[in-house]
Coordinates of C-alpha atoms in Angstrom, one line a residue:
M1 CA -27.0 -24.3 49.0
S2 CA -30.3 -23.0 47.7
G3 CA -32.3 -25.7 49.4
E4 CA -31.0 -25.0 52.8
R5 CA -33.4 -23.5 55.4
P6 CA -32.4 -20.2 57.0
S7 CA -30.8 -20.6 60.4
P8 CA -32.9 -19.7 63.4
A9 CA -30.2 -17.2 64.5
G10 CA -30.5 -15.3 61.1
G11 CA -34.3 -15.1 61.3
A12 CA -34.1 -13.8 64.8
A13 CA -31.6 -11.1 63.7
R14 CA -33.8 -10.0 60.9
T15 CA -36.9 -9.9 63.2
L16 CA -34.9 -7.8 65.7
A17 CA -33.8 -5.4 62.9
R18 CA -37.4 -4.9 61.8
L19 CA -38.5 -4.2 65.4
L20 CA -35.7 -1.7 65.9
A21 CA -36.5 0.1 62.6
G22 CA -40.1 0.3 63.7
A23 CA -39.2 1.7 67.1
L24 CA -37.0 4.3 65.5
L25 CA -39.7 5.3 63.2
L26 CA -42.2 5.6 66.0
A27 CA -39.7 7.5 68.1
G28 CA -39.3 9.9 65.3
C29 CA -43.1 10.4 65.1
T30 CA -43.2 10.9 68.9
R31 CA -40.6 13.6 68.7
S32 CA -42.4 15.3 65.9
S33 CA -45.7 15.2 67.8
Q34 CA -44.0 16.7 70.9
A35 CA -42.5 19.4 68.7
T36 CA -45.9 20.5 67.5
V37 CA -46.8 21.4 71.1
G38 CA -44.3 24.2 70.8
R39 CA -42.8 26.6 73.3
G40 CA -45.5 29.3 73.1
T41 CA -45.2 33.0 72.9
E42 CA -44.8 35.7 75.6
V43 CA -46.7 38.9 74.7
V44 CA -45.9 41.9 76.8
V45 CA -48.1 45.0 76.1
F46 CA -47.3 48.4 77.5
V47 CA -50.2 50.8 77.4
D48 CA -49.6 54.6 77.6
F49 CA -51.6 56.2 80.3
S50 CA -50.1 59.7 80.1
G51 CA -52.2 62.8 79.6
S52 CA -51.1 63.1 75.9
V53 CA -53.1 59.9 75.1
K54 CA -56.8 60.6 75.2
S55 CA -59.5 58.3 76.3
D56 CA -60.7 57.6 72.7
A57 CA -57.2 56.4 71.9
R58 CA -57.1 54.1 74.9
A59 CA -60.5 52.7 73.7
L60 CA -58.8 51.8 70.4
F61 CA -56.0 50.1 72.4
A62 CA -58.6 48.1 74.3
T63 CA -60.2 47.1 70.9
D64 CA -56.9 45.9 69.6
L65 CA -56.2 43.9 72.7
E66 CA -59.6 42.3 72.7
N67 CA -60.1 41.7 68.9
Q68 CA -56.5 41.0 67.7
I69 CA -54.0 40.2 70.4
L70 CA -56.2 38.1 72.8
P71 CA -57.8 35.9 70.0
S72 CA -54.3 35.1 68.6
L73 CA -53.1 33.5 71.8
V74 CA -53.1 29.8 72.0
A75 CA -52.4 27.1 74.7
G76 CA -48.9 27.7 76.2
D77 CA -48.9 31.5 75.5
R78 CA -48.5 34.2 78.1
L79 CA -49.9 37.7 78.2
L80 CA -48.8 40.6 80.4
V81 CA -50.3 44.1 80.2
A82 CA -48.7 47.0 82.0
A83 CA -48.8 50.8 82.1
I84 CA -46.5 53.4 80.6
N85 CA -46.5 56.2 83.2
D86 CA -44.2 58.3 85.3
K87 CA -43.7 55.4 87.8
T88 CA -43.1 52.5 85.5
L89 CA -39.6 51.7 86.9
S90 CA -40.1 52.6 90.6
D91 CA -43.6 51.1 91.1
F92 CA -44.0 48.5 88.4
R93 CA -46.9 46.1 88.6
P94 CA -48.8 44.3 85.9
L95 CA -52.4 45.4 85.2
V96 CA -53.3 42.1 83.6
E97 CA -51.3 38.9 83.7
A98 CA -52.3 35.4 82.5
T99 CA -50.7 32.2 81.3
L100 CA -52.7 29.8 79.1
P101 CA -52.2 26.2 80.0
R102 CA -50.1 24.0 77.7
K103 CA -51.6 21.2 75.8
P104 CA -50.3 17.8 76.9
E105 CA -47.6 16.1 74.9
F106 CA -48.4 12.7 73.4
N107 CA -46.0 9.8 73.6
G108 CA -47.1 6.9 71.4
W109 CA -45.3 4.4 73.6
L110 CA -46.7 5.4 76.9
D111 CA -49.9 7.6 76.6
N112 CA -53.4 6.4 76.3
V113 CA -55.1 8.1 73.3
M114 CA -58.5 8.5 75.0
K115 CA -56.8 10.1 78.1
Y116 CA -54.8 12.4 75.9
N117 CA -57.9 13.5 74.0
R118 CA -59.7 14.2 77.2
E119 CA -56.9 16.2 78.7
T120 CA -56.6 18.2 75.4
K121 CA -60.3 19.1 75.6
D122 CA -59.9 20.1 79.2
V123 CA -57.0 22.4 78.2
D124 CA -59.1 23.9 75.4
A125 CA -61.9 24.7 77.8
E126 CA -59.5 26.3 80.3
V127 CA -58.0 28.5 77.5
V128 CA -61.5 29.8 76.6
R129 CA -62.2 30.5 80.3
V130 CA -58.9 32.3 80.9
K131 CA -59.3 34.4 77.8
Q132 CA -62.8 35.5 78.8
T133 CA -61.5 36.5 82.2
V134 CA -58.6 38.5 80.7
K135 CA -61.0 40.2 78.3
T136 CA -63.1 41.5 81.2
E137 CA -59.9 42.6 83.1
I138 CA -58.7 44.5 80.1
R139 CA -61.9 46.5 79.8
Q140 CA -61.8 47.4 83.5
V141 CA -58.2 48.5 83.7
L142 CA -58.2 50.5 80.4
T143 CA -61.3 52.5 81.4
R144 CA -60.5 53.0 85.1
H145 CA -56.7 53.4 85.3
E146 CA -55.7 56.9 86.3
A147 CA -53.8 59.1 83.8
S148 CA -50.2 60.0 84.4
P149 CA -48.7 63.5 84.0
L150 CA -45.6 62.2 82.2
T151 CA -44.6 59.5 79.7
D152 CA -41.6 57.4 80.6
I153 CA -41.2 55.0 77.7
F154 CA -37.5 54.4 78.3
S155 CA -38.2 52.9 81.8
S156 CA -40.9 50.7 80.3
L157 CA -38.4 49.3 77.9
L158 CA -35.9 48.6 80.7
V159 CA -38.7 46.7 82.5
A160 CA -39.4 44.8 79.3
Q161 CA -35.8 43.6 79.2
K162 CA -36.3 42.2 82.7
L163 CA -39.5 40.5 81.8
F164 CA -38.1 38.8 78.8
H165 CA -34.8 37.7 80.5
D166 CA -34.3 34.0 80.2
E167 CA -37.9 33.6 78.8
P168 CA -38.0 30.4 76.8
R169 CA -41.1 31.4 74.8
R170 CA -41.0 33.5 71.7
K171 CA -40.9 37.1 72.8
V172 CA -43.2 39.8 71.4
L173 CA -43.4 43.4 72.7
V174 CA -46.3 45.7 71.9
L175 CA -46.2 49.4 72.8
M176 CA -49.5 51.2 72.6
S177 CA -48.4 54.8 72.8
D178 CA -48.0 58.0 70.8
M179 CA -44.3 57.4 71.5
I180 CA -43.7 61.0 72.6
E181 CA -41.3 60.7 75.5
D182 CA -41.6 63.7 77.9
Y183 CA -40.0 62.4 81.1
P184 CA -37.1 64.7 82.1
P185 CA -34.6 65.3 80.7
Y186 CA -36.2 64.2 77.4
H187 CA -39.1 66.2 76.0
F188 CA -39.6 65.0 72.4
E189 CA -42.0 67.7 71.4
E190 CA -39.5 70.4 72.3
I191 CA -36.4 68.9 70.7
K192 CA -35.0 70.4 67.5
W193 CA -34.7 67.1 65.6
S194 CA -31.8 66.4 63.3
P195 CA -29.6 63.3 62.5
A196 CA -26.9 64.8 64.8
M197 CA -29.4 65.4 67.6
R198 CA -30.8 61.9 67.2
Q199 CA -27.3 60.4 67.6
K200 CA -26.5 62.6 70.6
I201 CA -29.6 61.4 72.4
L202 CA -28.8 57.8 71.6
A203 CA -25.3 58.2 72.9
D204 CA -26.5 59.8 76.1
L205 CA -29.1 57.0 76.6
D206 CA -26.4 54.4 76.0
G207 CA -24.0 56.0 78.4
N208 CA -26.7 56.1 81.1
G209 CA -27.7 52.5 80.6
L210 CA -31.1 53.4 79.2
I211 CA -30.9 51.2 76.1
P212 CA -32.0 47.7 77.0
K213 CA -30.9 44.4 75.4
L214 CA -33.9 43.2 73.5
S215 CA -32.3 40.6 71.2
G216 CA -34.8 38.2 70.0
V217 CA -37.8 40.4 70.7
C218 CA -40.3 41.2 68.0
V219 CA -41.6 44.8 68.5
Y220 CA -44.9 46.3 67.5
V221 CA -46.0 50.0 68.1
S222 CA -49.6 51.2 67.7
G223 CA -51.0 54.6 68.6
V224 CA -48.4 56.7 66.9
S225 CA -49.4 60.4 66.7
G226 CA -48.1 63.9 67.1
G227 CA -48.7 67.6 66.5
S228 CA -47.3 67.5 62.9
A229 CA -46.3 65.0 60.3
A230 CA -42.7 66.2 60.6
L231 CA -42.7 65.5 64.4
V232 CA -44.1 62.0 63.9
E233 CA -41.5 61.2 61.2
N234 CA -38.6 62.5 63.4
I235 CA -39.7 60.6 66.5
G236 CA -40.3 57.5 64.3
S237 CA -36.7 57.7 63.0
F238 CA -35.4 58.0 66.5
W239 CA -37.2 54.9 67.7
Q240 CA -36.1 53.0 64.7
A241 CA -32.5 53.8 65.5
Y242 CA -33.1 53.1 69.2
F243 CA -34.5 49.6 68.7
K244 CA -31.7 48.8 66.3
R245 CA -29.2 49.6 69.1
A246 CA -31.3 47.4 71.4
E247 CA -31.0 44.6 68.9
A248 CA -34.7 44.2 68.6
D249 CA -36.7 43.4 65.5
M250 CA -38.8 46.5 64.9
D251 CA -39.8 46.9 61.2
L252 CA -41.3 50.3 60.2
S253 CA -44.3 48.4 58.9
R254 CA -45.2 47.6 62.5
Y255 CA -44.8 51.2 63.7
A256 CA -48.1 52.8 63.0
H257 CA -51.2 54.6 64.4
V258 CA -53.0 51.3 64.7
L259 CA -51.9 47.7 65.2
L260 CA -50.8 46.4 61.8
H261 CA -49.6 43.0 60.6
W262 CA -50.8 41.1 63.6
P263 CA -50.2 38.3 64.5
P264 CA -46.4 38.3 64.2
P265 CA -45.0 36.4 61.2
K266 CA -42.7 33.5 62.0
S267 CA -39.9 35.5 60.5
C268 CA -40.1 38.1 63.3
R269 CA -37.4 37.0 65.7
A270 CA -38.7 33.4 65.7
Q271 CA -35.4 32.1 67.1

């Protein structure tokens, strides 16, 4: 009957349903807010300290690190800078290494807003402090590090594979080098380049376990140079094929004399 009053049980059920709906909505917002914290980015930079790279080129590397790479890092990111030399594999040690603290996650059910805001400000201040320390360290190591007689890029890439192994952050590799390998038995400036020779070298490297697995890694190269345009083009074609075999994301637009298209777009191995 239309004049009947709703039963207490029915009213309670409707109230419970509204509360559950609100809880689900809030839970969805909480998950969304936590997702915005993100997993961060791991940036590994290998700097060429061989004799073929002059001090003015390394000064440009320092400028790119200070003015492009470092400012792009945010809370939760990690930076590691290492040397490309003739002892990369046998005596590896980072020149600069820093992890920026993560911002706290916010749970609307449990967290105090004022406490969350205070912790966020503390993290922001620590990020600024760490970045300033890293900037000073970069200047020191790039001006004082001793030059190496040989360039062993292949070993550096094997080390990169180990550094990125099981890394939950987004992975970005930056090679600051002329990309002229000259560690025996490979002397890129002396090779008579051809498509057949390129494939032969790749097959040899593959057979000797010198092509790493870099799946999910976004690759940048800056500092590319050479004695002639033909040499630069041939070496560039080799590295393009090399990184394809390594399953890395290395677009030719990111292989240049200077660091281009930084920071990495989300489409660059954002998986």
